[in-house]
PDB file of C-alpha atoms and ligand atoms in Angstrom:
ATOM      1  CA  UNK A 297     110.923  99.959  89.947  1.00 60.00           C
ATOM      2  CA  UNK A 298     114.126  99.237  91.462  1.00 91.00           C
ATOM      3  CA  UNK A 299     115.134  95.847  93.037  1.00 95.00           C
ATOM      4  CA  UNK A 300     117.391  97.312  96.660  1.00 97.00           C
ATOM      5  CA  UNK A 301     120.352  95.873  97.394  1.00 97.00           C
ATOM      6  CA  UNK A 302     120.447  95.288 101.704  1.00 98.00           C
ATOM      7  CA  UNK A 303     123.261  97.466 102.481  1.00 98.00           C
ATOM      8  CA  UNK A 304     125.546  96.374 105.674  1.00 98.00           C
ATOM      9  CA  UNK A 305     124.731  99.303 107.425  1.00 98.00           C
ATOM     10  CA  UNK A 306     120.516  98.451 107.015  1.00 98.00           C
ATOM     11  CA  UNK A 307     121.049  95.333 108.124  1.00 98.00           C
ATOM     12  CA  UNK A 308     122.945  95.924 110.872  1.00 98.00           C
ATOM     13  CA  UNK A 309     120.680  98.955 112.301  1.00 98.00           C
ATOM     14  CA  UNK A 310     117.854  96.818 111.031  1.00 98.00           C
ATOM     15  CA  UNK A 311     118.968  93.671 113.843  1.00 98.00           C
ATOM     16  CA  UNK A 312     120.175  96.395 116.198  1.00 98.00           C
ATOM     17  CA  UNK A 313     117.137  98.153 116.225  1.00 98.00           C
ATOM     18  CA  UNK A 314     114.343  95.776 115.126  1.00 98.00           C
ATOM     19  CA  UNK A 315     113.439  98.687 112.040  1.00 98.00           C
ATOM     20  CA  UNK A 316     114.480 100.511 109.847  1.00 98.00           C
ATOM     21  CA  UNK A 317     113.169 103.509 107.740  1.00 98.00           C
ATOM     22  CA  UNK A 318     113.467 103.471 104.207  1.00 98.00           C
ATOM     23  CA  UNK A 319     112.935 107.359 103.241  1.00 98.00           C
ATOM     24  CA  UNK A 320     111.160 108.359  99.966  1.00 98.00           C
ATOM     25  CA  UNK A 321     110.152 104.548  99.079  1.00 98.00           C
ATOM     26  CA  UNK A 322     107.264 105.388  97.295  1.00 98.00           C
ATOM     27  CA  UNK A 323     107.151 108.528  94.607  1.00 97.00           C
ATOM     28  CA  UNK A 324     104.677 111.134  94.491  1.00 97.00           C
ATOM     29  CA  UNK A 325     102.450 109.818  91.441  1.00 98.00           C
ATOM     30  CA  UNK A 326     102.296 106.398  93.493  1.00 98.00           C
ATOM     31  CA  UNK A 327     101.740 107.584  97.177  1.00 98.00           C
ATOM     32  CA  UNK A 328      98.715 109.696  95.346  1.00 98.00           C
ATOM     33  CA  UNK A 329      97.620 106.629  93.525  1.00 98.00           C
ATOM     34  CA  UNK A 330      97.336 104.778  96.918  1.00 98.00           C
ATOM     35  CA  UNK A 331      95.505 107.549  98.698  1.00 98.00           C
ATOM     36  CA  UNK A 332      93.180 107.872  95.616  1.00 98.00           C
ATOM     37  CA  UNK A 333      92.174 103.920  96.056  1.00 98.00           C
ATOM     38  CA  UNK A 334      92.714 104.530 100.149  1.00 98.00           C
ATOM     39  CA  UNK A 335      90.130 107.143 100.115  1.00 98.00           C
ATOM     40  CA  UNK A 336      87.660 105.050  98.052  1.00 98.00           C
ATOM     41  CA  UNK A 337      87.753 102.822 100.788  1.00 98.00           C
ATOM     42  CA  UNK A 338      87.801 104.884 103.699  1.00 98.00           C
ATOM     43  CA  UNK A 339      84.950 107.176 102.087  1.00 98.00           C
ATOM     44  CA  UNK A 340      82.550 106.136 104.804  1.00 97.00           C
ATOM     45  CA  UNK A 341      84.930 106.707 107.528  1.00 97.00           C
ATOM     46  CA  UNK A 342      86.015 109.887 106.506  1.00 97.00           C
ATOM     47  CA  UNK A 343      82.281 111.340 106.076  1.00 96.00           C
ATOM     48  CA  UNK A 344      81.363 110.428 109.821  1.00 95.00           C
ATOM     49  CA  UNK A 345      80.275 113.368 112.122  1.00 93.00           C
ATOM     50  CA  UNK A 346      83.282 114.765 113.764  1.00 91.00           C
ATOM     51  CA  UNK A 347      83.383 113.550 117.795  1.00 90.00           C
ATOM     52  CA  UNK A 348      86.586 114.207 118.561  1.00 88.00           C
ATOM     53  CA  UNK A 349      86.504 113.187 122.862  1.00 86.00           C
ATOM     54  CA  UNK A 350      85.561 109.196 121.276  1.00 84.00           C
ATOM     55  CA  UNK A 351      88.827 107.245 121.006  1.00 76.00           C
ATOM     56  CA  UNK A 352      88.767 104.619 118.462  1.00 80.00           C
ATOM     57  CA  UNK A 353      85.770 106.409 116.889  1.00 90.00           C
ATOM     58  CA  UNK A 354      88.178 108.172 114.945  1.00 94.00           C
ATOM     59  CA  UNK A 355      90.321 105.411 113.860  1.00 94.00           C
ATOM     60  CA  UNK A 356      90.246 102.920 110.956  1.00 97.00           C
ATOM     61  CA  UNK A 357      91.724  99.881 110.370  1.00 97.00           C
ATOM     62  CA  UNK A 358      90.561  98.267 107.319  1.00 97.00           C
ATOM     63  CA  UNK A 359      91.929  94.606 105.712  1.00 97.00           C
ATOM     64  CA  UNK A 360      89.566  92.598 103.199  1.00 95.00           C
ATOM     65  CA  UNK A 361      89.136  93.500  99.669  1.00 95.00           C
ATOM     66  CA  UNK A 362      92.197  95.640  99.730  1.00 97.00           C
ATOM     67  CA  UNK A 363      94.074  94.268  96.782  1.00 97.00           C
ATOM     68  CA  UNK A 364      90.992  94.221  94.558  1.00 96.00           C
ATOM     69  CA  UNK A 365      92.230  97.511  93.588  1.00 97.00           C
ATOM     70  CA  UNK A 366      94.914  97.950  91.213  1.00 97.00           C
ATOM     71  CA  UNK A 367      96.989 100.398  93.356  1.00 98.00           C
ATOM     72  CA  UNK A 368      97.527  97.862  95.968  1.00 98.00           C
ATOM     73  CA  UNK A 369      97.589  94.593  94.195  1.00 98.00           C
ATOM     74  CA  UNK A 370     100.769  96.624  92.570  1.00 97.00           C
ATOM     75  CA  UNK A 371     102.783  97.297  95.908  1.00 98.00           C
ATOM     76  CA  UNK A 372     102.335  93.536  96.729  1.00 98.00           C
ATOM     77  CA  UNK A 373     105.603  93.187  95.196  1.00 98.00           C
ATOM     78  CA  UNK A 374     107.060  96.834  95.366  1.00 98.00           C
ATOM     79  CA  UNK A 375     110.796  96.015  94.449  1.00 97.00           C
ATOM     80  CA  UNK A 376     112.370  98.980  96.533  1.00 97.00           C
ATOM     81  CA  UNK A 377     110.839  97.901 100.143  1.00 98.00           C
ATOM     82  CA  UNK A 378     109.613  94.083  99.052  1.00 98.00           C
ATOM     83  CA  UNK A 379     113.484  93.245  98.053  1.00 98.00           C
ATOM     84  CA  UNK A 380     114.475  94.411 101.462  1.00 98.00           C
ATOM     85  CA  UNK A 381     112.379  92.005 103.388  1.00 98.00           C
ATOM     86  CA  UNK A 382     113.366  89.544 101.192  1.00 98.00           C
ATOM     87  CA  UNK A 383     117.001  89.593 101.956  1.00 98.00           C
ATOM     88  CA  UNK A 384     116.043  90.142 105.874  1.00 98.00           C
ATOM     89  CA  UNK A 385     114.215  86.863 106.139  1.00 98.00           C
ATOM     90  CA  UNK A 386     114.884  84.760 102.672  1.00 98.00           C
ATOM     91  CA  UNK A 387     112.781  83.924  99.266  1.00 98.00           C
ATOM     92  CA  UNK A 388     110.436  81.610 101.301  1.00 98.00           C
ATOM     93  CA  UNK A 389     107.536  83.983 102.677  1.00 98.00           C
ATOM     94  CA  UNK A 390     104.649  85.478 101.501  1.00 98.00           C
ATOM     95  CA  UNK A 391     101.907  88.404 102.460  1.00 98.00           C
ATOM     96  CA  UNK A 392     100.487  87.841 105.237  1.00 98.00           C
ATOM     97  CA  UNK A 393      98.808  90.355 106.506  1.00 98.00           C
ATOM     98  CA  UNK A 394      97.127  93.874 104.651  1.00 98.00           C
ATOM     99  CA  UNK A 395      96.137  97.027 106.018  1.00 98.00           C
ATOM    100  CA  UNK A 396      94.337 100.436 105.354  1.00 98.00           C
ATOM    101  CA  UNK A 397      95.090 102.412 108.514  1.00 98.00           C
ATOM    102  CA  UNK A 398      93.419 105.787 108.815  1.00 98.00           C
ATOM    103  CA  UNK A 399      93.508 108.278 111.794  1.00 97.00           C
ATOM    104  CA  UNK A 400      91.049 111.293 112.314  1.00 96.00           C
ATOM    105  CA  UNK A 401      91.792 114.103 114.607  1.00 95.00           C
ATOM    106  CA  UNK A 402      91.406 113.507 117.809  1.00 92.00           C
ATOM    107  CA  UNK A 403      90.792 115.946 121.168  1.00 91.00           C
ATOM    108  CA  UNK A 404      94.916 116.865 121.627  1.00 87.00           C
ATOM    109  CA  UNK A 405      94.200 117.480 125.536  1.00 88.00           C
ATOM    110  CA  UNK A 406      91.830 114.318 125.951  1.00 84.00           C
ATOM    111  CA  UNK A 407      93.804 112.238 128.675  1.00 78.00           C
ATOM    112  CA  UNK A 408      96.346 109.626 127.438  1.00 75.00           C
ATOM    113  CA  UNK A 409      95.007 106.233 128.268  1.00 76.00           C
ATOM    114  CA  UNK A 410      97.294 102.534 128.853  1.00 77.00           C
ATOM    115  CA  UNK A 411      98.220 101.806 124.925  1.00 88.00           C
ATOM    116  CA  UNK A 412      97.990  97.959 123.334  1.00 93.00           C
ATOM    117  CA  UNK A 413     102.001  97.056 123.171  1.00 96.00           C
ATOM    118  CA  UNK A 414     102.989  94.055 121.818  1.00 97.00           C
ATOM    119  CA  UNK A 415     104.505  91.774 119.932  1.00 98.00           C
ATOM    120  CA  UNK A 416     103.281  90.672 116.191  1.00 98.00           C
ATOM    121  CA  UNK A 417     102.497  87.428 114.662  1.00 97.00           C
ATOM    122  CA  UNK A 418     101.699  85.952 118.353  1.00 94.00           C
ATOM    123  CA  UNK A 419     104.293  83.926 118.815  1.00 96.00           C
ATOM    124  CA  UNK A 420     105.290  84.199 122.578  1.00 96.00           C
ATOM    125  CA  UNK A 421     101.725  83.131 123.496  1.00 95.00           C
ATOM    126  CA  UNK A 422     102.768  79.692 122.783  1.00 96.00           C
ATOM    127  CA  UNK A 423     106.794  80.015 122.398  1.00 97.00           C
ATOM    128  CA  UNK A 424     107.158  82.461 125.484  1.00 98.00           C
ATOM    129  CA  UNK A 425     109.400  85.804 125.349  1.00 98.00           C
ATOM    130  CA  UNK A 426     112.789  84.149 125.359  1.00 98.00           C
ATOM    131  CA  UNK A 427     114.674  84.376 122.082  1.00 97.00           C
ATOM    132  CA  UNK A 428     111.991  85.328 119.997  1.00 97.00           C
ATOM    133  CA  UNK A 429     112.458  83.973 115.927  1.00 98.00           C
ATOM    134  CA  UNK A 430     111.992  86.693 113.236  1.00 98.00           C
ATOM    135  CA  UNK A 431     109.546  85.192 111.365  1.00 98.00           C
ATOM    136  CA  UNK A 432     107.938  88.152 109.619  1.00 98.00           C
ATOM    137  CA  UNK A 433     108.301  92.231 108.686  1.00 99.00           C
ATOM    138  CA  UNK A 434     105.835  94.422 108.140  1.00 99.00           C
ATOM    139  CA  UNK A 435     106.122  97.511 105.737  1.00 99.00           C
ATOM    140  CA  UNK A 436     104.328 100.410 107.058  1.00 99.00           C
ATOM    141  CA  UNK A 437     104.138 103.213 103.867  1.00 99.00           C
ATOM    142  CA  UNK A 438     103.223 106.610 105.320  1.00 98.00           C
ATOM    143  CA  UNK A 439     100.478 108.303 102.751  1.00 98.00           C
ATOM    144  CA  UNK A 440     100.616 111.417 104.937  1.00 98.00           C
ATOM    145  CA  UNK A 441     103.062 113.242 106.960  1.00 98.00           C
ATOM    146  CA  UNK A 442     104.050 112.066 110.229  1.00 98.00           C
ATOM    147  CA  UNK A 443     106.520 115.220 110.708  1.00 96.00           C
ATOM    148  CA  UNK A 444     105.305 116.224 114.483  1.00 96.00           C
ATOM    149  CA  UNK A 445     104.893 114.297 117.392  1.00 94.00           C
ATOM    150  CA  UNK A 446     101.748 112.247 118.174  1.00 94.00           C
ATOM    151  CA  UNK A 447     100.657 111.913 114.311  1.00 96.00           C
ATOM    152  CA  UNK A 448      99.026 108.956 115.109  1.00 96.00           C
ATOM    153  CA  UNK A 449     102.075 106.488 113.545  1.00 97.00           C
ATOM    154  CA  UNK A 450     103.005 102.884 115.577  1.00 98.00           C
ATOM    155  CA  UNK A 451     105.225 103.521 118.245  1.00 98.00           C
ATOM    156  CA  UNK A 452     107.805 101.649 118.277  1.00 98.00           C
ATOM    157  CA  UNK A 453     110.433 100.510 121.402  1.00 98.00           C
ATOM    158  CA  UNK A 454     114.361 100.406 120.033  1.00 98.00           C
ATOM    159  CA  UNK A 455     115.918  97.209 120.450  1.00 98.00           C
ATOM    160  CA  UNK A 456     112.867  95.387 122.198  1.00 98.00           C
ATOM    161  CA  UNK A 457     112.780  92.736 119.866  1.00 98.00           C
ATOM    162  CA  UNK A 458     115.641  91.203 121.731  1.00 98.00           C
ATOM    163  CA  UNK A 459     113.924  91.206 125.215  1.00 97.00           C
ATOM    164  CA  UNK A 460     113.530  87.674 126.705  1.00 97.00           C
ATOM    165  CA  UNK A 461     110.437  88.788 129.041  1.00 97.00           C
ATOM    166  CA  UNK A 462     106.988  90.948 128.600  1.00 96.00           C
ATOM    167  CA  UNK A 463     107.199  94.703 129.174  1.00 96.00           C
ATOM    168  CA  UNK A 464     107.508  96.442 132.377  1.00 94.00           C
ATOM    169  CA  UNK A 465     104.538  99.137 132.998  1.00 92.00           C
ATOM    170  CA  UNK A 466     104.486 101.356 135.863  1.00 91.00           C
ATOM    171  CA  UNK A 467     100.462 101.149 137.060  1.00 89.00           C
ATOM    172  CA  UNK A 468      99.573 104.434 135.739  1.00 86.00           C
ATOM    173  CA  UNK A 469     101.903 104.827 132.939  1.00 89.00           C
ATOM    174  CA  UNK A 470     101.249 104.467 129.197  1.00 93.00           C
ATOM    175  CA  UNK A 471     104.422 103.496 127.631  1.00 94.00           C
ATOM    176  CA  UNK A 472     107.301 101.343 128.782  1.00 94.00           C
ATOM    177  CA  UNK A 473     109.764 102.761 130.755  1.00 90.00           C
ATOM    178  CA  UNK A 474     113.290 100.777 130.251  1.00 92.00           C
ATOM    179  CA  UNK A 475     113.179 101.691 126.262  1.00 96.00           C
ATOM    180  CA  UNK A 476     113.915 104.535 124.199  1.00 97.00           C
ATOM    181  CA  UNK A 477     110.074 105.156 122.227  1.00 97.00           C
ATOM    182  CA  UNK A 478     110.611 105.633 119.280  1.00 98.00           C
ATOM    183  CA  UNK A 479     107.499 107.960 117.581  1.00 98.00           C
ATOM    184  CA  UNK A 480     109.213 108.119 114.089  1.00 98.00           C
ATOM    185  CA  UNK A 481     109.286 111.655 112.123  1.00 98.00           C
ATOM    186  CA  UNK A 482     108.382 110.314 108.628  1.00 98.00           C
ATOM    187  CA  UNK A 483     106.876 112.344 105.158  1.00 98.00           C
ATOM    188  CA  UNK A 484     104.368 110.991 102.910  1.00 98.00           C
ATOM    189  CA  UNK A 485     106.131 108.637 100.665  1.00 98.00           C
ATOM    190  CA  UNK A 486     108.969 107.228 103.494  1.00 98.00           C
ATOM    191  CA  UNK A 487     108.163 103.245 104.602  1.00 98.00           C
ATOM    192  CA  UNK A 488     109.394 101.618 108.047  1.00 98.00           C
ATOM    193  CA  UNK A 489     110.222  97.659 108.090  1.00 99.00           C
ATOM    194  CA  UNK A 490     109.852  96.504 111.119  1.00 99.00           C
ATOM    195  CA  UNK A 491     110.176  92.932 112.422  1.00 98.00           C
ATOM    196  CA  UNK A 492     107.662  90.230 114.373  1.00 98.00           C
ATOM    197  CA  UNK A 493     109.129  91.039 117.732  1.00 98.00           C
ATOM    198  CA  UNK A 494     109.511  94.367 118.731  1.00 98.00           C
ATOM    199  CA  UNK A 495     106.860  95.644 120.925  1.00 98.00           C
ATOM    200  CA  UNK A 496     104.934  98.552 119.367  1.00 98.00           C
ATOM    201  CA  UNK A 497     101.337 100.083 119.456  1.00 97.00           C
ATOM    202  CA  UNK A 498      98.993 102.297 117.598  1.00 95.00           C
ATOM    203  CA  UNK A 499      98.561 105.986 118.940  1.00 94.00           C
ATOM    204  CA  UNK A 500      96.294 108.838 118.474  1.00 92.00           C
ATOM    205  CA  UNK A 501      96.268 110.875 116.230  1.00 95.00           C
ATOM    206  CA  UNK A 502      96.449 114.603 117.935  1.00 94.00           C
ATOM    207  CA  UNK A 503      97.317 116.686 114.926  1.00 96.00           C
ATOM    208  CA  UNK A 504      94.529 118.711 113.133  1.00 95.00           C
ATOM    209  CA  UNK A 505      94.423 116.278 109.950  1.00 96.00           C
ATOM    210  CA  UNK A 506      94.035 113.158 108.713  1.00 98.00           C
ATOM    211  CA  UNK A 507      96.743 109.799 109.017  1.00 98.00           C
ATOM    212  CA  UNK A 508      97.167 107.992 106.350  1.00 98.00           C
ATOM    213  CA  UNK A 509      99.174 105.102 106.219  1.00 98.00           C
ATOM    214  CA  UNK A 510      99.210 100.927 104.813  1.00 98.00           C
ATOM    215  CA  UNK A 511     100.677  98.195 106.534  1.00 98.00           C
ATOM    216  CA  UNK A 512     101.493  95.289 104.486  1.00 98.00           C
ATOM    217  CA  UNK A 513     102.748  91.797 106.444  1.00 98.00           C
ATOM    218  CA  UNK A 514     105.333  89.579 104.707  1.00 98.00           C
ATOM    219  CA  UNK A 515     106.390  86.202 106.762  1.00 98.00           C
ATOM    220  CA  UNK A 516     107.493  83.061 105.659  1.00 98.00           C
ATOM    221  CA  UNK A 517     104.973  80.261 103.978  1.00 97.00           C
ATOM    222  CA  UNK A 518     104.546  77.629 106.820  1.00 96.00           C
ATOM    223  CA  UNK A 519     103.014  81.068 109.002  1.00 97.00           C
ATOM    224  CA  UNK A 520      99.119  80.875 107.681  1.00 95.00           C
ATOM    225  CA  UNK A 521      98.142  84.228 105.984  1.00 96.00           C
ATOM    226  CA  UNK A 522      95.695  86.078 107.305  1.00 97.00           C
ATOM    227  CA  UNK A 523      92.023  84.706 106.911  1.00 96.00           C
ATOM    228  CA  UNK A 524      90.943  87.547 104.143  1.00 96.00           C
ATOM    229  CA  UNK A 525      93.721  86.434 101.722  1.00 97.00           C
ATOM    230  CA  UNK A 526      93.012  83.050 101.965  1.00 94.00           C
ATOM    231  CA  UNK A 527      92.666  81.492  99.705  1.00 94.00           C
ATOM    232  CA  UNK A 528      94.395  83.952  97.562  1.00 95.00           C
ATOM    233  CA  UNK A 529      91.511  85.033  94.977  1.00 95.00           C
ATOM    234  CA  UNK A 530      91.787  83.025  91.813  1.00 95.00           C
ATOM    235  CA  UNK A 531      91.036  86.047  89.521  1.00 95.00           C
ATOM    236  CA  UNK A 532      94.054  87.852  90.731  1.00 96.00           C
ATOM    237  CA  UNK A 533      96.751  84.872  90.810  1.00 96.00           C
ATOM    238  CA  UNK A 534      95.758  83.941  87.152  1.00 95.00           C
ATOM    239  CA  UNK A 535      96.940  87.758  86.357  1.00 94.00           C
ATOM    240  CA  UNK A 536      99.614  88.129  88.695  1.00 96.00           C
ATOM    241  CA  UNK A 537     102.999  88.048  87.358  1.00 97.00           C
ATOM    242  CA  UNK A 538     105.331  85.238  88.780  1.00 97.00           C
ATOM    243  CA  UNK A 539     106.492  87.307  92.261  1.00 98.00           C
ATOM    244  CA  UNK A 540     103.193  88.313  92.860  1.00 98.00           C
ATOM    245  CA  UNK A 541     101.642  85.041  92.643  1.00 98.00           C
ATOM    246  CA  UNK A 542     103.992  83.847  95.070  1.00 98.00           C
ATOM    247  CA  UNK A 543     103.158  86.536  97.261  1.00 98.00           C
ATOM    248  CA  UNK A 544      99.820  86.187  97.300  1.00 98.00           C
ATOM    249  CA  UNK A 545     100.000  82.519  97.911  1.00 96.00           C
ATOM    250  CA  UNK A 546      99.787  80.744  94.927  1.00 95.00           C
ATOM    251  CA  UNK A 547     102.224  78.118  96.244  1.00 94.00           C
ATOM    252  CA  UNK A 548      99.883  76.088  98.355  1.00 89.00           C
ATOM    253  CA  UNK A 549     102.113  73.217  99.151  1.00 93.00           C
ATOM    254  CA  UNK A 550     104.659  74.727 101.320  1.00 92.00           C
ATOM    255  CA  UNK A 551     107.078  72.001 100.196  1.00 93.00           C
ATOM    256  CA  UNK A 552     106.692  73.465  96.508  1.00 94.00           C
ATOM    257  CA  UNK A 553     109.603  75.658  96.345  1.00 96.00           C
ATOM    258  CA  UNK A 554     109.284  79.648  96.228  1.00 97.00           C
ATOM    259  CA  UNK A 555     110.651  79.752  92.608  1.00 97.00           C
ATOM    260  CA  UNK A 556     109.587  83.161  91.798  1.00 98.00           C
ATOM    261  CA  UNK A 557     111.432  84.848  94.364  1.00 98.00           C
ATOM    262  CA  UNK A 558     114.415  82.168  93.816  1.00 98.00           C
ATOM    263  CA  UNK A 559     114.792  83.516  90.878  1.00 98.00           C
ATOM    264  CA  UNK A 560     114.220  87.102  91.430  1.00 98.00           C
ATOM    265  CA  UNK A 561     117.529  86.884  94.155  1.00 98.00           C
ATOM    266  CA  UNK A 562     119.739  84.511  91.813  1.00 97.00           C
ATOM    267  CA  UNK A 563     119.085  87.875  88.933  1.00 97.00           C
ATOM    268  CA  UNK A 564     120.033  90.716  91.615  1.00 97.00           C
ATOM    269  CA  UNK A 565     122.833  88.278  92.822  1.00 97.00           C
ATOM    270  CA  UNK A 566     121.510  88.196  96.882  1.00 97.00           C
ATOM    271  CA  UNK A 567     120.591  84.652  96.871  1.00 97.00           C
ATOM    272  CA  UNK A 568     120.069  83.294 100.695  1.00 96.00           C
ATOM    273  CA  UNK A 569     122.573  80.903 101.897  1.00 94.00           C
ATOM    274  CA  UNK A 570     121.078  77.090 101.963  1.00 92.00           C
ATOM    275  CA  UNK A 571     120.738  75.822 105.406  1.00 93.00           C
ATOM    276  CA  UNK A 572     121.926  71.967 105.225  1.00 95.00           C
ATOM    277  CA  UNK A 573     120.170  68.970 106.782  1.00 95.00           C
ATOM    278  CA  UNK A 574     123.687  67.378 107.716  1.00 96.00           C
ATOM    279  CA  UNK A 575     127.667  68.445 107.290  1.00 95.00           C
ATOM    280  CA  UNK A 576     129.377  65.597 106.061  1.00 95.00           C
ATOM    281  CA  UNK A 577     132.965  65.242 108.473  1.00 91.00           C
TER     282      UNK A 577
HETATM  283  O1  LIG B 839      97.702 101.156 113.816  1.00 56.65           O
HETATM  284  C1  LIG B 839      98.799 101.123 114.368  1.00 56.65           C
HETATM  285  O2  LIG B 839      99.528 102.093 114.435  1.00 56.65           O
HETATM  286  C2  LIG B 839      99.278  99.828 114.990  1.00 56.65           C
HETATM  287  C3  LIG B 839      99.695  98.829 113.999  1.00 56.65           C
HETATM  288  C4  LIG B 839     100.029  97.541 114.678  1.00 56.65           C
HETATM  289  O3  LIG B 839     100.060  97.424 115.870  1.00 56.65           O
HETATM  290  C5  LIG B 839     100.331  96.372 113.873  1.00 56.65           C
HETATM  291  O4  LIG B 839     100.289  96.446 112.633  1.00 56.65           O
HETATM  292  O5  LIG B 839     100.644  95.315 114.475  1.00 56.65           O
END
């Protein structure tokens, strides 16, 4: 698969907005190989009795073990999304974060109830809200459709990444008020990057089948990955080829440099620009 050139126009929308959707990333033969392993996964989940008034009851959000199976080891390094977020933050980062996120009907009239907004990666509970440093995206592939309203995909508020304080919320209300909410019309097969600090939260899913969707976190190395993948499994970085490995966190000194994706830049000609230590005058 294809390594993506960033075009000027993704990156711009992508700083403007804080994401960006990336229609028909994955093809049909792959998007069916990922619900086949999905559903393996979820098949305890998906069996449950149907109680459709229990929020959260309906929901899974599953993380260890996921890239034990081929299907997802291989979009670790998917070149079409993974060479996006590469150019968005540099060759330096790694996964940090994997998830198996499946929604079950749920009642369409029960009442809405306040969401969980917020920012990723946690970083304003010790940095504050002001000026906020991308320090990870996360690539959200849609295994279903999301092609009405209230299919259950993140919400996500336009632009909020740049906010310097935490959300306003009227008492009663659900959702912020002072941005546009953005509940994304996506197919099976579309992926949306979307960076560490715009506020978002999950939603129900109100339609009459299932969600389907994986969220995979890339940020840079000095960010510790999530505790499931680490330490990366030995088994898997002894197979891995050489962007993989890095991904996974084969690098464990984060002094060693990230060679494999080095390289993989220098090849498509996107190398990041080397920040100096000192300008000589
Ligand atoms: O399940 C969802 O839609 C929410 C995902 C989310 O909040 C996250 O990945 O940080």
């Amino acid at each position: 698969m294809d390594f993506k050139k960033l075009s000027s126009d993704q990156r711009e929308a992508f700083h403007r907005d804080g994401f960006l959707v990336v229609p028909g990333a994955l093809d049909h033969h792959f998007v069916e190989r990922l619900v086949e392993a999905g559903d393996e996964f979820a098949a305890p989940f998906l069996g449950k009795f149907e109680v459709l008034d229990k929020p959260w009851y309906n929901d899974l959000d599953f993380r260890p073990r996921l890239l034990q199976k081929k299907a997802f080891l291989d979009l670790v390094s998917y070149a079409p999304t993974v060479s996006l977020v590469v150019q968005l933050l540099s060759e330096n980062i790694h996964l940090h974060s994997t998830a198996l996120t499946y929604k079950r009907p749920e009642n369409p009239s029960f009442k809405a109830f306040r969401r969980g907004w917020h920012r990723d990666l946690r970083l304003p509970r010790d940095l504050g809200h002001v000026n906020v440093p991308m320090a990870g995206i996360k690539i959200c592939y849609c295994l279903s459709n999301f092609d009405v309203a209230d299919s259950g995909m993140t919400i996500l508020a336009r632009g909020s990444h740049r906010r310097d304080e935490p959300l306003v919320m009227s008492k009663d209300g659900i959702d912020p008020e002072d941005f546009e909410v953005c509940d994304l019309n996506l197919k099976a097969g579309d992926a949306v990057l979307f960076q560490n600090g715009i506020f978002h939260t999950a939603t129900p899913n109100r339609t009459d089948r299932v969600a389907k969707r994986i969220i995979y976190g890339y940020a840079y190395r000095w960010l510790k990955q999530e505790i499931y993948l680490d330490p990366p499994d030995a088994q898997l970085l002894r197979q891995a080829d050489p962007v993989t490995r890095q991904l996974i966190g084969g690098y464990r000194d984060i002094d060693t440099r990230p060679w494999a994706l080095l390289e993989w830049t220098k090849k498509h000609d996107v190398r990041s620009t080397p920040v100096p230590w000192y300008i000589e005058i």
